Amino acid sequence: MADEVGLAALRELVSAPGERFRPRPEPGAAQEPRTLTVGMATYDDYDGVYFTVASLLLHHPEVRDRLNLLVIDNHPCGPHAWALKRLELDFPQLRYVPYDRRVGTAARDRIFREAASGWVLCLDSHVQLAPGALAALLAYIDAHPDSGDLLQGPLVSADGRRVSTHWEPRWERLMFGSWATDPRGLDPAAPPFEIGMQGLGLFACRTDAWPGLNPAFARHGGEEGHLHEKFRRAGHTTRCLPAVRWAHRFDRPRTSWTDSTWYQTLLNYLTGFDELGQSHEEAVAQFTAVLGEKAVQQGVADHRAERRNPLHAFDGITCINLDERADRWQALRGRLIALGIRPERIHRQPATPTPADPRVGRALSHRRAVEQAHIDGLESLLVLEDDALFLPDAAATLSAALAELADLPWSLLHLGGARGTAVPGRALGGARGTAVPGRAHIETVTDVTATHALAYHRSAFGPLLDELPDNVDEMTSWIHQHAGLARYLASWSRPDRYRTVPGVCDRTDRTQPVGLG
């Protein structure tokens, strides 16, 4: 039966018209704890994943029982998704997880969030390990169970003649880092030694020691060196284990996605330098030398403008949208881009369809968005339903509201409701608020009936996930008790719920059912 379901899904993928969203596979069952999770984040690379997984199990049988395998599918609506899902049938140790909130290098962060092991080995989905490499890594883990270091190994060329143990910290065209060889790493039996940085096709660390990747990183570039510096600032180091040797497939002649452009790579570097308080000067000089001053200065200006954009203050922006309403998604995405948000930061989450009672689907969809943000370790999340419309002067009002909120604890921030009532003392949608002394652009809320533009702080994630059911049947009963998500939130006894004054977000057409209806 499982095979038939998988084949039917594959046929659906092949035949699905371009304007529809393809069905997404569900994540696999939770894994039992083992010593090491070997994880891959992949984007339309079934072949790479298959041969990497097969090689792990065929060429490292001595440690198979200590491994979990984890595949993070970064394009779960894409043409490879159901084939990747079917790998769970071929490899019982493997778990498939669909994930597209962050696309590109930052998706590797999710491996550490989903792992059921004390340690994680992160691989590109087209890396092969030398025989004995996994056994050597596990021996090191057994000997240093509390290590907080980042562990890497030498890259070996296909012919086995070139061994690259680390990167030298220098710019080489548009990348910070250049392959180099330390003679200490030429002998696989040599002891580990400290290095400054290395390419991230293979790296490992204790799960609890993982410092995370910046949620604003997108596509490829900027993470090498940046991650190593985060480990150093946490009091740890990077070590090369000479026996943990790996080969990497660099060419992808049939790829359906270009990993990056110089523009996105530059933005990643600038974002990483901002996070760590480092200067942009060398990066800008290098990109300018290759691409010219005009193009690079425009990229720097765009980065600075985005940093000033109040929507940038939220770690994530999730838009809830039914699969059959691709038109609503495209319209909302266009409105956000017009507000200065990069497409890579706008995440579409398929809404849960419950036509018999749209309130059930709305609550489940919000819960799913919050759950994903909680797993990702985000500080805040803005959830937009697909009929959200930002009003004129929204940026200025939201900037002022966030500035006033900066030194206050908060759990929810409502951005608005119905058109035409954007005045102090009356929230959009007819809600009532209470003034906050010394603040003109936020009020505490006592009655809110709209959820189409709602920001959640991480302090609200746990309580909401504890209270809101995660399936249709239980949520239907819950809705009958609470009359809807908005009314439930209005009944919260927490004093740290706010709204912007005036409201900054309306709905596109309040005479029609909302997008989740």
PDB file of N, CA, C and O in Angstrom, residues 237-278:
ATOM      1  N   THR A 237      36.601  25.557  19.553  1.00  0.00           N
ATOM      2  CA  THR A 237      37.504  25.659  18.418  1.00  0.00           C
ATOM      3  C   THR A 237      37.019  24.733  17.312  1.00  0.00           C
ATOM      4  O   THR A 237      36.019  24.018  17.467  1.00  0.00           O
ATOM      5  N   THR A 238      37.724  24.743  16.178  1.00  0.00           N
ATOM      6  CA  THR A 238      37.448  23.811  15.081  1.00  0.00           C
ATOM      7  C   THR A 238      38.626  22.863  14.966  1.00  0.00           C
ATOM      8  O   THR A 238      39.786  23.294  14.960  1.00  0.00           O
ATOM      9  N   ARG A 239      38.333  21.585  14.881  1.00  0.00           N
ATOM     10  CA  ARG A 239      39.385  20.576  14.824  1.00  0.00           C
ATOM     11  C   ARG A 239      39.231  19.745  13.572  1.00  0.00           C
ATOM     12  O   ARG A 239      38.118  19.357  13.186  1.00  0.00           O
ATOM     13  N   CYS A 240      40.376  19.468  12.938  1.00  0.00           N
ATOM     14  CA  CYS A 240      40.415  18.580  11.779  1.00  0.00           C
ATOM     15  C   CYS A 240      40.737  17.174  12.259  1.00  0.00           C
ATOM     16  O   CYS A 240      41.747  16.953  12.946  1.00  0.00           O
ATOM     17  N   LEU A 241      39.875  16.225  11.917  1.00  0.00           N
ATOM     18  CA  LEU A 241      40.113  14.810  12.212  1.00  0.00           C
ATOM     19  C   LEU A 241      40.601  14.153  10.925  1.00  0.00           C
ATOM     20  O   LEU A 241      39.798  13.939   9.987  1.00  0.00           O
ATOM     21  N   PRO A 242      41.905  13.877  10.782  1.00  0.00           N
ATOM     22  CA  PRO A 242      42.441  13.411   9.491  1.00  0.00           C
ATOM     23  C   PRO A 242      41.766  12.155   8.945  1.00  0.00           C
ATOM     24  O   PRO A 242      41.730  11.955   7.722  1.00  0.00           O
ATOM     25  N   ALA A 243      41.230  11.300   9.822  1.00  0.00           N
ATOM     26  CA  ALA A 243      40.597  10.066   9.343  1.00  0.00           C
ATOM     27  C   ALA A 243      39.204  10.297   8.777  1.00  0.00           C
ATOM     28  O   ALA A 243      38.665   9.430   8.075  1.00  0.00           O
ATOM     29  N   VAL A 244      38.612  11.461   9.058  1.00  0.00           N
ATOM     30  CA  VAL A 244      37.248  11.728   8.575  1.00  0.00           C
ATOM     31  C   VAL A 244      37.358  12.378   7.197  1.00  0.00           C
ATOM     32  O   VAL A 244      37.183  13.579   7.012  1.00  0.00           O
ATOM     33  N   ARG A 245      37.667  11.547   6.211  1.00  0.00           N
ATOM     34  CA  ARG A 245      37.940  12.031   4.865  1.00  0.00           C
ATOM     35  C   ARG A 245      36.680  11.933   4.024  1.00  0.00           C
ATOM     36  O   ARG A 245      35.895  11.002   4.165  1.00  0.00           O
ATOM     37  N   TRP A 246      36.518  12.892   3.115  1.00  0.00           N
ATOM     38  CA  TRP A 246      35.290  12.952   2.330  1.00  0.00           C
ATOM     39  C   TRP A 246      35.570  13.461   0.927  1.00  0.00           C
ATOM     40  O   TRP A 246      36.534  14.185   0.685  1.00  0.00           O
ATOM     41  N   ALA A 247      34.719  13.059   0.000  1.00  0.00           N
ATOM     42  CA  ALA A 247      34.759  13.532  -1.389  1.00  0.00           C
ATOM     43  C   ALA A 247      33.451  14.250  -1.683  1.00  0.00           C
ATOM     44  O   ALA A 247      32.401  13.909  -1.124  1.00  0.00           O
ATOM     45  N   HIS A 248      33.501  15.227  -2.549  1.00  0.00           N
ATOM     46  CA  HIS A 248      32.362  16.106  -2.808  1.00  0.00           C
ATOM     47  C   HIS A 248      32.119  16.210  -4.313  1.00  0.00           C
ATOM     48  O   HIS A 248      33.044  16.462  -5.079  1.00  0.00           O
ATOM     49  N   ARG A 249      30.881  16.004  -4.731  1.00  0.00           N
ATOM     50  CA  ARG A 249      30.510  16.246  -6.123  1.00  0.00           C
ATOM     51  C   ARG A 249      30.162  17.723  -6.273  1.00  0.00           C
ATOM     52  O   ARG A 249      29.202  18.214  -5.677  1.00  0.00           O
ATOM     53  N   PHE A 250      30.927  18.441  -7.099  1.00  0.00           N
ATOM     54  CA  PHE A 250      30.692  19.876  -7.242  1.00  0.00           C
ATOM     55  C   PHE A 250      29.788  20.211  -8.436  1.00  0.00           C
ATOM     56  O   PHE A 250      29.044  21.182  -8.393  1.00  0.00           O
ATOM     57  N   ASP A 251      29.846  19.448  -9.499  1.00  0.00           N
ATOM     58  CA  ASP A 251      29.051  19.763 -10.688  1.00  0.00           C
ATOM     59  C   ASP A 251      27.646  19.172 -10.572  1.00  0.00           C
ATOM     60  O   ASP A 251      27.470  18.051 -10.080  1.00  0.00           O
ATOM     61  N   ARG A 252      26.660  19.950 -11.046  1.00  0.00           N
ATOM     62  CA  ARG A 252      25.268  19.473 -11.110  1.00  0.00           C
ATOM     63  C   ARG A 252      24.683  19.880 -12.459  1.00  0.00           C
ATOM     64  O   ARG A 252      23.921  20.837 -12.566  1.00  0.00           O
ATOM     65  N   PRO A 253      25.021  19.152 -13.526  1.00  0.00           N
ATOM     66  CA  PRO A 253      24.595  19.579 -14.866  1.00  0.00           C
ATOM     67  C   PRO A 253      23.095  19.548 -15.083  1.00  0.00           C
ATOM     68  O   PRO A 253      22.587  20.228 -15.966  1.00  0.00           O
ATOM     69  N   ARG A 254      22.376  18.783 -14.266  1.00  0.00           N
ATOM     70  CA  ARG A 254      20.921  18.708 -14.446  1.00  0.00           C
ATOM     71  C   ARG A 254      20.159  19.444 -13.357  1.00  0.00           C
ATOM     72  O   ARG A 254      18.971  19.230 -13.169  1.00  0.00           O
ATOM     73  N   THR A 255      20.840  20.340 -12.669  1.00  0.00           N
ATOM     74  CA  THR A 255      20.185  21.024 -11.564  1.00  0.00           C
ATOM     75  C   THR A 255      19.015  21.866 -12.049  1.00  0.00           C
ATOM     76  O   THR A 255      19.033  22.418 -13.145  1.00  0.00           O
ATOM     77  N   SER A 256      17.986  21.961 -11.190  1.00  0.00           N
ATOM     78  CA  SER A 256      16.816  22.783 -11.516  1.00  0.00           C
ATOM     79  C   SER A 256      16.827  24.099 -10.754  1.00  0.00           C
ATOM     80  O   SER A 256      15.886  24.862 -10.819  1.00  0.00           O
ATOM     81  N   TRP A 257      17.899  24.334 -10.004  1.00  0.00           N
ATOM     82  CA  TRP A 257      17.938  25.541  -9.172  1.00  0.00           C
ATOM     83  C   TRP A 257      19.359  26.056  -9.107  1.00  0.00           C
ATOM     84  O   TRP A 257      20.293  25.327  -8.804  1.00  0.00           O
ATOM     85  N   THR A 258      19.564  27.317  -9.414  1.00  0.00           N
ATOM     86  CA  THR A 258      20.863  27.932  -9.290  1.00  0.00           C
ATOM     87  C   THR A 258      21.086  28.301  -7.833  1.00  0.00           C
ATOM     88  O   THR A 258      20.312  29.056  -7.258  1.00  0.00           O
ATOM     89  N   ASP A 259      22.148  27.770  -7.246  1.00  0.00           N
ATOM     90  CA  ASP A 259      22.362  27.917  -5.810  1.00  0.00           C
ATOM     91  C   ASP A 259      22.364  29.370  -5.361  1.00  0.00           C
ATOM     92  O   ASP A 259      21.872  29.709  -4.312  1.00  0.00           O
ATOM     93  N   SER A 260      22.936  30.256  -6.154  1.00  0.00           N
ATOM     94  CA  SER A 260      23.077  31.605  -5.651  1.00  0.00           C
ATOM     95  C   SER A 260      23.373  32.551  -6.791  1.00  0.00           C
ATOM     96  O   SER A 260      23.636  32.165  -7.921  1.00  0.00           O
ATOM     97  N   THR A 261      23.320  33.804  -6.498  1.00  0.00           N
ATOM     98  CA  THR A 261      23.855  34.850  -7.352  1.00  0.00           C
ATOM     99  C   THR A 261      24.820  35.641  -6.499  1.00  0.00           C
ATOM    100  O   THR A 261      24.825  35.545  -5.268  1.00  0.00           O
ATOM    101  N   TRP A 262      25.664  36.442  -7.169  1.00  0.00           N
ATOM    102  CA  TRP A 262      26.599  37.261  -6.398  1.00  0.00           C
ATOM    103  C   TRP A 262      25.846  38.171  -5.442  1.00  0.00           C
ATOM    104  O   TRP A 262      26.319  38.450  -4.338  1.00  0.00           O
ATOM    105  N   TYR A 263      24.643  38.615  -5.855  1.00  0.00           N
ATOM    106  CA  TYR A 263      23.876  39.550  -5.050  1.00  0.00           C
ATOM    107  C   TYR A 263      23.483  38.927  -3.711  1.00  0.00           C
ATOM    108  O   TYR A 263      23.685  39.504  -2.645  1.00  0.00           O
ATOM    109  N   GLN A 264      22.931  37.711  -3.755  1.00  0.00           N
ATOM    110  CA  GLN A 264      22.519  37.057  -2.522  1.00  0.00           C
ATOM    111  C   GLN A 264      23.727  36.685  -1.661  1.00  0.00           C
ATOM    112  O   GLN A 264      23.677  36.763  -0.428  1.00  0.00           O
ATOM    113  N   THR A 265      24.820  36.266  -2.305  1.00  0.00           N
ATOM    114  CA  THR A 265      26.024  35.946  -1.541  1.00  0.00           C
ATOM    115  C   THR A 265      26.528  37.177  -0.802  1.00  0.00           C
ATOM    116  O   THR A 265      26.906  37.097   0.382  1.00  0.00           O
ATOM    117  N   LEU A 266      26.542  38.328  -1.475  1.00  0.00           N
ATOM    118  CA  LEU A 266      26.951  39.564  -0.819  1.00  0.00           C
ATOM    119  C   LEU A 266      26.052  39.878   0.372  1.00  0.00           C
ATOM    120  O   LEU A 266      26.536  40.221   1.460  1.00  0.00           O
ATOM    121  N   LEU A 267      24.735  39.749   0.182  1.00  0.00           N
ATOM    122  CA  LEU A 267      23.814  40.037   1.285  1.00  0.00           C
ATOM    123  C   LEU A 267      24.064  39.095   2.461  1.00  0.00           C
ATOM    124  O   LEU A 267      23.970  39.511   3.623  1.00  0.00           O
ATOM    125  N   ASN A 268      24.374  37.831   2.185  1.00  0.00           N
ATOM    126  CA  ASN A 268      24.676  36.901   3.277  1.00  0.00           C
ATOM    127  C   ASN A 268      25.917  37.342   4.046  1.00  0.00           C
ATOM    128  O   ASN A 268      25.937  37.304   5.284  1.00  0.00           O
ATOM    129  N   TYR A 269      26.956  37.723   3.318  1.00  0.00           N
ATOM    130  CA  TYR A 269      28.157  38.191   4.010  1.00  0.00           C
ATOM    131  C   TYR A 269      27.852  39.416   4.868  1.00  0.00           C
ATOM    132  O   TYR A 269      28.262  39.502   6.037  1.00  0.00           O
ATOM    133  N   LEU A 270      27.123  40.376   4.311  1.00  0.00           N
ATOM    134  CA  LEU A 270      26.803  41.582   5.079  1.00  0.00           C
ATOM    135  C   LEU A 270      25.963  41.245   6.306  1.00  0.00           C
ATOM    136  O   LEU A 270      26.171  41.797   7.392  1.00  0.00           O
ATOM    137  N   THR A 271      25.016  40.327   6.143  1.00  0.00           N
ATOM    138  CA  THR A 271      24.173  39.905   7.265  1.00  0.00           C
ATOM    139  C   THR A 271      25.007  39.249   8.356  1.00  0.00           C
ATOM    140  O   THR A 271      24.843  39.534   9.552  1.00  0.00           O
ATOM    141  N   GLY A 272      25.923  38.354   7.955  1.00  0.00           N
ATOM    142  CA  GLY A 272      26.766  37.677   8.927  1.00  0.00           C
ATOM    143  C   GLY A 272      27.694  38.630   9.652  1.00  0.00           C
ATOM    144  O   GLY A 272      27.896  38.524  10.871  1.00  0.00           O
ATOM    145  N   PHE A 273      28.264  39.590   8.919  1.00  0.00           N
ATOM    146  CA  PHE A 273      29.151  40.566   9.558  1.00  0.00           C
ATOM    147  C   PHE A 273      28.370  41.440  10.539  1.00  0.00           C
ATOM    148  O   PHE A 273      28.871  41.782  11.619  1.00  0.00           O
ATOM    149  N   ASP A 274      27.151  41.799  10.187  1.00  0.00           N
ATOM    150  CA  ASP A 274      26.317  42.574  11.116  1.00  0.00           C
ATOM    151  C   ASP A 274      26.043  41.783  12.391  1.00  0.00           C
ATOM    152  O   ASP A 274      26.105  42.325  13.502  1.00  0.00           O
ATOM    153  N   GLU A 275      25.731  40.501  12.238  1.00  0.00           N
ATOM    154  CA  GLU A 275      25.414  39.668  13.395  1.00  0.00           C
ATOM    155  C   GLU A 275      26.574  39.625  14.392  1.00  0.00           C
ATOM    156  O   GLU A 275      26.367  39.674  15.610  1.00  0.00           O
ATOM    157  N   LEU A 276      27.795  39.576  13.878  1.00  0.00           N
ATOM    158  CA  LEU A 276      28.963  39.437  14.741  1.00  0.00           C
ATOM    159  C   LEU A 276      29.684  40.758  14.982  1.00  0.00           C
ATOM    160  O   LEU A 276      30.754  40.773  15.607  1.00  0.00           O
ATOM    161  N   GLY A 277      29.114  41.850  14.496  1.00  0.00           N
ATOM    162  CA  GLY A 277      29.732  43.149  14.724  1.00  0.00           C
ATOM    163  C   GLY A 277      31.034  43.338  13.981  1.00  0.00           C
ATOM    164  O   GLY A 277      31.930  44.060  14.448  1.00  0.00           O
ATOM    165  N   GLN A 278      31.157  42.723  12.807  1.00  0.00           N
ATOM    166  CA  GLN A 278      32.375  42.811  12.014  1.00  0.00           C
ATOM    167  C   GLN A 278      32.230  43.837  10.895  1.00  0.00           C
ATOM    168  O   GLN A 278      31.130  44.164  10.463  1.00  0.00           O
TER     169      GLN A 278
END
